[in-house]
XYZ file of C-alpha atoms in Angstrom:
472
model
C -137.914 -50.205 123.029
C -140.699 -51.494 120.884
C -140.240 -50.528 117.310
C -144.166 -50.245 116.264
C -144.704 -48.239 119.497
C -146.091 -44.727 118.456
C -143.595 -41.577 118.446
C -143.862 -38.615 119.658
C -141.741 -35.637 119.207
C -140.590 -32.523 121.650
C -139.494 -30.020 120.428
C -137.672 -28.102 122.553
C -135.477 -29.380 125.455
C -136.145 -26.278 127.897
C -137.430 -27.312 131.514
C -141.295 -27.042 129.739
C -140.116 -29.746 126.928
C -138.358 -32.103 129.651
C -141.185 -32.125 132.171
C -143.377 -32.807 129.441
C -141.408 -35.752 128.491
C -140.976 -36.725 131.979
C -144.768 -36.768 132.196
C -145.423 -37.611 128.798
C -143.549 -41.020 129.961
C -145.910 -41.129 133.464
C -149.207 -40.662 131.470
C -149.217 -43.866 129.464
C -149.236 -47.528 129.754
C -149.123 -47.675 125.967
C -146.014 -48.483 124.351
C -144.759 -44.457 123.271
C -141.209 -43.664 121.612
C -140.590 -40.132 122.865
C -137.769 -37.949 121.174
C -136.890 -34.508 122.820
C -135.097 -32.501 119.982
C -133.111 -29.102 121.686
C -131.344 -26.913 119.034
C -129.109 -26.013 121.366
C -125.940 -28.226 122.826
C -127.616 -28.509 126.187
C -130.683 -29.255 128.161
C -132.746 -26.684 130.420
C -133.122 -24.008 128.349
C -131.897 -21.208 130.581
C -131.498 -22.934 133.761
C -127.684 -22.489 133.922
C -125.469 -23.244 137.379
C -121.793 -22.504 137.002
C -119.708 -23.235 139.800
C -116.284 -20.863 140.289
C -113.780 -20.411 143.517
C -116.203 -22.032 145.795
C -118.961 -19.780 144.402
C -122.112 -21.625 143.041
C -123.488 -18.926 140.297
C -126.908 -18.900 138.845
C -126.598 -17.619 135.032
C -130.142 -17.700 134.424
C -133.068 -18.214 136.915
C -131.992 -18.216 140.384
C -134.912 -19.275 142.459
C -138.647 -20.573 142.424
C -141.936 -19.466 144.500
C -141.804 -22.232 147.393
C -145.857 -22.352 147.105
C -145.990 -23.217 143.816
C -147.115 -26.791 143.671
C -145.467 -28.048 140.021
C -142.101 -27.678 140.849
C -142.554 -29.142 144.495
C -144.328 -32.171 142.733
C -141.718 -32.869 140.435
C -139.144 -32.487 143.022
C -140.587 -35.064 145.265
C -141.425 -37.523 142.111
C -137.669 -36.858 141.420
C -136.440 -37.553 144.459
C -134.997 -34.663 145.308
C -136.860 -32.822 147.884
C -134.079 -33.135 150.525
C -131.713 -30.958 148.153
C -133.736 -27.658 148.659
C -132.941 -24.793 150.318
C -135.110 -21.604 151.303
C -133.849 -18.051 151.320
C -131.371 -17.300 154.877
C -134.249 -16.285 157.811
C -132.069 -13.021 158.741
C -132.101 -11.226 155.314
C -135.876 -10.970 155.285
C -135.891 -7.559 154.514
C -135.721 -5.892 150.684
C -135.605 -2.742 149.901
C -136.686 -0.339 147.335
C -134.704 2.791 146.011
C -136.373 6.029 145.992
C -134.909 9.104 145.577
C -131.774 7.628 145.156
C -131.311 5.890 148.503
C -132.753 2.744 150.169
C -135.719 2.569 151.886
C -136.835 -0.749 153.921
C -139.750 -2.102 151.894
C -142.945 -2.167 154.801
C -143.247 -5.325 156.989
C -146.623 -7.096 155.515
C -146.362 -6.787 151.376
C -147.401 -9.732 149.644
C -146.800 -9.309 145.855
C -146.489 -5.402 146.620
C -149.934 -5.094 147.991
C -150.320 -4.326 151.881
C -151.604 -6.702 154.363
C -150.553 -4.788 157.623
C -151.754 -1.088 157.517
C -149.223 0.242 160.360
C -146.364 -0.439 158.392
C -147.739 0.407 155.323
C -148.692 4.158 157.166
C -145.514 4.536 158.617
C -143.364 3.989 155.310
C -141.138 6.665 153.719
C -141.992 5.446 150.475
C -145.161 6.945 149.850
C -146.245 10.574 150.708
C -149.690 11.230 152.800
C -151.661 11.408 149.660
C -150.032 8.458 148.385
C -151.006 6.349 151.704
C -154.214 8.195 151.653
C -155.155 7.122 148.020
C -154.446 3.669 148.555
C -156.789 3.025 151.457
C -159.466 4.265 149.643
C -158.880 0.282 148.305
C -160.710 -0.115 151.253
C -164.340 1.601 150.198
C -164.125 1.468 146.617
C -166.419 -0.694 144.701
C -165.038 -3.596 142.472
C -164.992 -3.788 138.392
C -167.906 -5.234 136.789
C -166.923 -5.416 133.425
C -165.643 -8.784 132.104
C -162.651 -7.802 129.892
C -159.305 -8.094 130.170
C -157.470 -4.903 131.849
C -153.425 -4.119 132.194
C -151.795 -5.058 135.085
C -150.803 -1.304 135.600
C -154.638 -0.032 135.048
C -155.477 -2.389 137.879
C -153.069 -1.719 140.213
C -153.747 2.166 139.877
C -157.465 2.072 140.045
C -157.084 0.098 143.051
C -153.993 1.426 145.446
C -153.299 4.810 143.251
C -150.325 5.859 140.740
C -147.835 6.951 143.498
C -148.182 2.573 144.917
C -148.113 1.603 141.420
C -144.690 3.744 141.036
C -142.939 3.541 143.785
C -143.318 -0.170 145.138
C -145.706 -2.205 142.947
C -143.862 -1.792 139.573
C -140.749 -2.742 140.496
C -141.799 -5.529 142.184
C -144.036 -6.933 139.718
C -143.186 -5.573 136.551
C -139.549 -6.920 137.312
C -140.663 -10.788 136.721
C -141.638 -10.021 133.409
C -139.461 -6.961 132.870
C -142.181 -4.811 131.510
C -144.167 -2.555 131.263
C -147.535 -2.780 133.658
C -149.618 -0.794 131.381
C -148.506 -3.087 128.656
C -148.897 -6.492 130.620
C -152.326 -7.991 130.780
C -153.817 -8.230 134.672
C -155.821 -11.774 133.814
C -152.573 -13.715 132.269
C -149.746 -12.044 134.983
C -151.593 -11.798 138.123
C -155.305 -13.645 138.111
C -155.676 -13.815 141.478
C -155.579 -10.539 141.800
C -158.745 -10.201 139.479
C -160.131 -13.538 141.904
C -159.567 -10.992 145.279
C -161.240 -8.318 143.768
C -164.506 -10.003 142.959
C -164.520 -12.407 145.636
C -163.638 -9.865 148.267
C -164.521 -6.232 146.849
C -160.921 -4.719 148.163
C -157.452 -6.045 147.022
C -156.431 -5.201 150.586
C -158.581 -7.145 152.461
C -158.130 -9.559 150.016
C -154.794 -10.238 150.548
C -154.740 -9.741 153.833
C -157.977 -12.921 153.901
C -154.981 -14.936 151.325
C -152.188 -14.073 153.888
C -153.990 -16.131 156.810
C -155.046 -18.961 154.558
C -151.365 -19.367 153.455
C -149.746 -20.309 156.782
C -152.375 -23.334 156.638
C -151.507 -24.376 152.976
C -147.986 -24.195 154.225
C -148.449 -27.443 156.278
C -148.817 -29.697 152.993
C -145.172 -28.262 151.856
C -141.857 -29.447 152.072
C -140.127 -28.712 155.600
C -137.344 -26.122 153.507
C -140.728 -24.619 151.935
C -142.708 -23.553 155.047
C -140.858 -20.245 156.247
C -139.857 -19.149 153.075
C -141.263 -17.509 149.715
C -138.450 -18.552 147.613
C -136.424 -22.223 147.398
C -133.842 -23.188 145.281
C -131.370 -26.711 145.362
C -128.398 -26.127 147.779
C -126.104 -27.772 144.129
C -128.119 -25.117 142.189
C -131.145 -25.403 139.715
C -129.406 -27.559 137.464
C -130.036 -30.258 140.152
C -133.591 -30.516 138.977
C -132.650 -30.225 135.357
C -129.862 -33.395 136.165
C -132.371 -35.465 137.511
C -134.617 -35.104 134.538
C -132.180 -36.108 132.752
C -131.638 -39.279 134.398
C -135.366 -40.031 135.003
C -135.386 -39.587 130.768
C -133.174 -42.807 130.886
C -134.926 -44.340 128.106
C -136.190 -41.469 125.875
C -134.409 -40.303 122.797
C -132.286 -37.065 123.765
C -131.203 -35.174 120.427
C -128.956 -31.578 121.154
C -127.744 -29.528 118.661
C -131.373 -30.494 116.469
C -133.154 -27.779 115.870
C -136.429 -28.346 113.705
C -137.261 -25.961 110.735
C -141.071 -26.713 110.501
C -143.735 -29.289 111.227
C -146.291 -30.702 108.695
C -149.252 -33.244 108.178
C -148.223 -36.395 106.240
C -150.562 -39.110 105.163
C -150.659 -40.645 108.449
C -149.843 -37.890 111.510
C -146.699 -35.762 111.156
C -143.279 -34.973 109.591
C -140.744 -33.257 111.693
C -138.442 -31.318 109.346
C -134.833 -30.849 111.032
C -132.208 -28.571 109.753
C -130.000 -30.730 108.918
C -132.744 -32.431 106.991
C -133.691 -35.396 108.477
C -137.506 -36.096 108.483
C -138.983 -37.521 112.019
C -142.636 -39.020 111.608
C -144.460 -38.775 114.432
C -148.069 -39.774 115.526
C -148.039 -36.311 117.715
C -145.558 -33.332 118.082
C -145.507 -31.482 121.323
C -143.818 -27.744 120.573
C -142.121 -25.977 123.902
C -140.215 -22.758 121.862
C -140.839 -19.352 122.601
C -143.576 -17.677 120.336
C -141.415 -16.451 117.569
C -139.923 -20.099 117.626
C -143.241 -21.570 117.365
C -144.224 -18.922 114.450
C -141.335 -19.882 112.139
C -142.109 -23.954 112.416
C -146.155 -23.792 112.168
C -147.115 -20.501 110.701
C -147.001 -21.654 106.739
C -149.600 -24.257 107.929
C -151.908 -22.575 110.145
C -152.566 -19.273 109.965
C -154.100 -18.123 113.226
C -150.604 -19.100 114.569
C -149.247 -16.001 113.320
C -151.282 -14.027 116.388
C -148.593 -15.454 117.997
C -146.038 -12.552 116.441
C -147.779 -9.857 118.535
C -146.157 -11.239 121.659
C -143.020 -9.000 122.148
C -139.949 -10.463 124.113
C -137.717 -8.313 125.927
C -133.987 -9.216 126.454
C -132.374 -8.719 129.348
C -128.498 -9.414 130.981
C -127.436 -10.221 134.667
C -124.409 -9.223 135.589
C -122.401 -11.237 139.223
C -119.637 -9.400 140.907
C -117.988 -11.420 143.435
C -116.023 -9.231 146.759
C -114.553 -9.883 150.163
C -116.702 -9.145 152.675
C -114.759 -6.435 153.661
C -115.224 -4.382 150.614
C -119.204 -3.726 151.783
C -119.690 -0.286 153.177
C -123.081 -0.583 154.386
C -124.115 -4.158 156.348
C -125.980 -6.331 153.688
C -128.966 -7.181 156.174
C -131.447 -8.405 153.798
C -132.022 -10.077 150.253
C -130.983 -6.781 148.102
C -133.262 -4.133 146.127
C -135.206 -3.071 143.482
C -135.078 -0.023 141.459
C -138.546 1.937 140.362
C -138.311 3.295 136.788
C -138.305 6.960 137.487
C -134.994 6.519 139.229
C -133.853 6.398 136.215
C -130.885 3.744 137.012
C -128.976 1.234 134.869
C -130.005 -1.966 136.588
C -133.445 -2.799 137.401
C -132.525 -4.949 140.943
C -129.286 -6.349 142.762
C -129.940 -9.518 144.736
C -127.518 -9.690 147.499
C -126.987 -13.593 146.722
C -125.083 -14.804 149.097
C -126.589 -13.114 152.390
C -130.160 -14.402 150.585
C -128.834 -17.754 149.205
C -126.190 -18.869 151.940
C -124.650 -22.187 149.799
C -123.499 -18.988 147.333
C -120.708 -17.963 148.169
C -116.984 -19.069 150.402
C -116.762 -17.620 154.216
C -115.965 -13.691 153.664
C -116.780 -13.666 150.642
C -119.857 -11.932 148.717
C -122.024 -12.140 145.734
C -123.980 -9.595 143.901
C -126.514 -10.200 141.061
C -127.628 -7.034 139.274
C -130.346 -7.057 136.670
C -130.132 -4.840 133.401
C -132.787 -4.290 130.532
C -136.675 -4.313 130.531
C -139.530 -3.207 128.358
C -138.388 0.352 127.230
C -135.021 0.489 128.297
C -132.450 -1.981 126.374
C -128.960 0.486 126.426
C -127.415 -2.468 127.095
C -128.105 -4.044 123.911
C -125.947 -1.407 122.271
C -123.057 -1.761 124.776
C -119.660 -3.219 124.990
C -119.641 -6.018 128.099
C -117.185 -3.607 129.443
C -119.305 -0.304 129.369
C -122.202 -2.658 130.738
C -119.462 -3.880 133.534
C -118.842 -0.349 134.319
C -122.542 1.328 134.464
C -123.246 -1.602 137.027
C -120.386 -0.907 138.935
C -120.974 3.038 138.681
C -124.654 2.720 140.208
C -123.775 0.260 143.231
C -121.019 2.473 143.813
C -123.874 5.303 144.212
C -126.619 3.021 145.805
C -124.206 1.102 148.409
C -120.903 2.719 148.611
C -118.856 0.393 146.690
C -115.676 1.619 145.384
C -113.644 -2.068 145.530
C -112.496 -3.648 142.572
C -114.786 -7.166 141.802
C -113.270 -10.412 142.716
C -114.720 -11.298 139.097
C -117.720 -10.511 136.888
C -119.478 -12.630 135.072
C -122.420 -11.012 132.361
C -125.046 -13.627 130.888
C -126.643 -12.340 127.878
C -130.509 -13.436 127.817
C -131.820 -12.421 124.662
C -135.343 -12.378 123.618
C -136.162 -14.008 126.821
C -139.411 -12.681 128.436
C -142.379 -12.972 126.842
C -144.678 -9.585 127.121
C -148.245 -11.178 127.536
C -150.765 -8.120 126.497
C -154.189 -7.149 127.510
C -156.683 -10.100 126.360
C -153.197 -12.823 125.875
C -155.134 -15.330 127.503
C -158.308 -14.531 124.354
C -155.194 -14.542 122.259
C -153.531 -17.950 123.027
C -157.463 -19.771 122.961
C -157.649 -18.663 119.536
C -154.041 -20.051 118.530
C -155.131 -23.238 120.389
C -158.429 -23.776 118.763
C -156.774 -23.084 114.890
C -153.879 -25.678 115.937
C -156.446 -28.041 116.990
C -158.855 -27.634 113.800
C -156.015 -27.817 111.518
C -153.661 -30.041 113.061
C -154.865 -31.999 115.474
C -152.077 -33.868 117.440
C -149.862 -30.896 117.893
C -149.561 -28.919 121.048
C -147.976 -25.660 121.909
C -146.601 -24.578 125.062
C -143.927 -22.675 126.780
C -143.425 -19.524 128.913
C -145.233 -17.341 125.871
C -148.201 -19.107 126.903
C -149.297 -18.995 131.140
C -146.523 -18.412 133.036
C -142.700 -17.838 132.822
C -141.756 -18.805 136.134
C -139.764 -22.831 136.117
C -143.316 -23.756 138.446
C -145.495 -22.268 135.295
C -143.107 -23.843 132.732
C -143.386 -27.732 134.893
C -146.664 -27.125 135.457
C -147.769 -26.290 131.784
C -144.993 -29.136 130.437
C -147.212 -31.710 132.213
C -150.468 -30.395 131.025
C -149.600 -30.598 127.257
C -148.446 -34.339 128.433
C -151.682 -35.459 129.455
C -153.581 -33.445 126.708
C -151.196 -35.554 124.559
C -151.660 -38.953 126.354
C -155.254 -38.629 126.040
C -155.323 -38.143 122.120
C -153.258 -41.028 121.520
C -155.525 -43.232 123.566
């Protein structure tokens, strides 16, 4: 590679860091060195597949929204669009527990919001006042104030507490594992704030967004259409793999981590910890906030807003059976627990009748989910007393009294970013000091519009072209 070419540094080999190498590489027909530094000993941040006894075993993410273009982008630019796989079309239902047993979530929910009223009436979910509360959605008049609201004000001023509770929450607070009062509405869900002043009722809304998405489904992959979920049939770290290999020719470094960036007479020095100095024309940093806080804060001060964004950590726990140890007939993708049940685990995915590459013939695989905003009892556990609480509330939920197959706990620590009311106000003003003071650095990341791997790809390839352009 050209030795006078101009260098640019990653830091942070998560899926945001690689796709913004990938694209980083795409972007420009100048002459670029790119280095992708991960402190860690491997690539993909989370994104973790381990295959055991035939069973292919998700440690971290599991899945992806199929409509989300990024990912679907990448996958085709990657060539890899004809290892996908959507959810199994006979475990379409999910359920919700309430009052300690499952109940069928209604026929129609998009994102926990109804678009089919009969179902919606007919559910055991929600009492009369409950179903009566929420279709006053239908005649109430939409917010006019311009600031920033939480996710949970919204959703109650709209649909009611008792929605909010019992189905919303868990359904939505559970991709961020928070709190909905603490989440803000504009940085989690926008297009809900879009619905409500383009349309007046979320309802209606939705239902409007419901029709218009069977005719965006045309322009996705085949596996993409009849699904809202896709993975890779090898598991995520297919897409992580063929980063990899499309980064033929760009400077991989694990087990670098970087103690700070700082201006030097001409662009930037990139300060490892083992104390090697990287100059570099522009520096593109993909860590979580805290991450980002301890390399730039001494040098820009407005990055220190970047403290108030709290991180939860949370654990999933697989438990592998034969088939004949299930009591009740897994006939759908698994459940999700509302907080005033007052459970241990926050969902159980039942992977293998969703996901059906998971898992040998008779056998099954469970993924529970422990920890969120509020509740981290786990943190202060023994694997074995988290093993056990598991097991104790699917023994109570579904009936299971079997001894696993095997377990397997992963340990995700610090690992969702809690965006607050007026995060996106928050992250503009971290932006605008980093660009004032140190112009040809970027942030980006899951602290900053989006934690889902679409987000993540999606936000990696912005900060690439932002990047591409300055160097022009």
């Amino acid at each position: 590679m050209d030795g006078n070419a101009r260098h640019v540094v990653i830091v942070g080999g998560g899926i945001t860091g690689l796709s913004a190498a990938y694209y980083l590489k795409k972007s420009t027909a100048a002459p670029l060195r790119i280095t992708v530094m991960e402190k860690g000993g491997a690539f993909g941040g989370k994104i973790v597949t381990l295959k055991r006894d035939g069973f292919v075993i998700e440690k971290g993410p599991d899945s992806f929204l199929a409509r989300k273009q990024a990912i679907i982008d990448l996958t085709r630019e990657l060539g890899l669009e004809d290892k996908l796989t959507g959810t199994n079309p006979n475990a379409k239902k999910t359920y919700i527990l309430s009052g300690g047993k499952l109940h069928r979530m209604p026929d129609g929910l998009m994102l926990g919001i109804p678009t089919r009223l009969v179902p919606f009436m007919r559910t055991g979910l929600l009492s009369l006042s409950g179903k009566a509360r929420a279709a006053l959605d239908l005649a109430l008049p939409k917010r006019t104030s311009p600031e920033d609201e939480s996710l949970g004000h919204f959703l109650e001023r709209r649909l009611g507490a008792e929605v909010l509770a019992q189905i919303a929450e868990p359904l939505l607070a559970g991709i961020y594992a928070g709190d909905t009062y603490n989440l803000s509405l504009r940085a989690t869900f926008p297009q809900f704030h879009s619905i409500e002043q383009k349309h007046r009722s979320l309802i209606l809304g939705m239902m409007q967004n419901r029709k218009a998405g069977g005719e965006e489904s045309r322009t996705l992959p085949e596996a993409a259409r009849n699904t809202m979920f896709l993975t890779y049939r090898d598991g995520l770290e297919t897409l992580v793999d063929g980063l990899l290999e499309a980064l033929d020719d760009v400077r991989l470094l694990k087990h670098c981590g970087v103690s700070r960036v700082e201006k030097a007479e001409e662009g930037y020095r990139v300060i490892r910890e083992d104390g090697e100095i990287e100059d570099a024309a522009g520096v593109i940093i993909a860590l979580p906030a805290y991450g980002i806080s301890e390399v730039l804060g001494s040098g820009v001060p407005e990055i220190r807003e970047l403290d108030r964004i709290e991180y939860v950590s949370v654990a999933n726990v697989i438990l592998a059976f034969n088939a004949e140890d299930m009591v009740r007939e897994l006939d759908g993708s698994g459940f999700v627990v509302p907080r005033r049940e007052g459970r241990f685990i926050t969902a159980c995915t039942w992977t293998s009748k969703k996901w059906l590459h998971t898992a040998p013939s008779g056998k099954v695989l469970l993924r529970c989910y422990v920890g969120r905003f509020g509740d981290d009892r786990w943190l202060h556990m023994t694997e074995d007393e988290v093993f056990r609480e598991v097991r104790k509330d699917l023994r109570e939920t579904m009936g299971i009294t079997a001894e696993p197959l095997f377990m397997e706990m992963t340990k995700l620590m610090r690992s969702m970013p809690q965006y607050p009311v007026g995060h996106l106000e928050l992250i503009g003003r971290v932006r605008q000091g980093l660009s004032e003071r140190m112009p040809g650095v970027l942030v980006t990341g899951a602290a900053f519009q989006g934690v889902g791997l679409p987000d993540c790809i999606r936000q990696g390839k912005e900060a690439a072209q932002q990047m591409a352009a300055q160097l022009q």
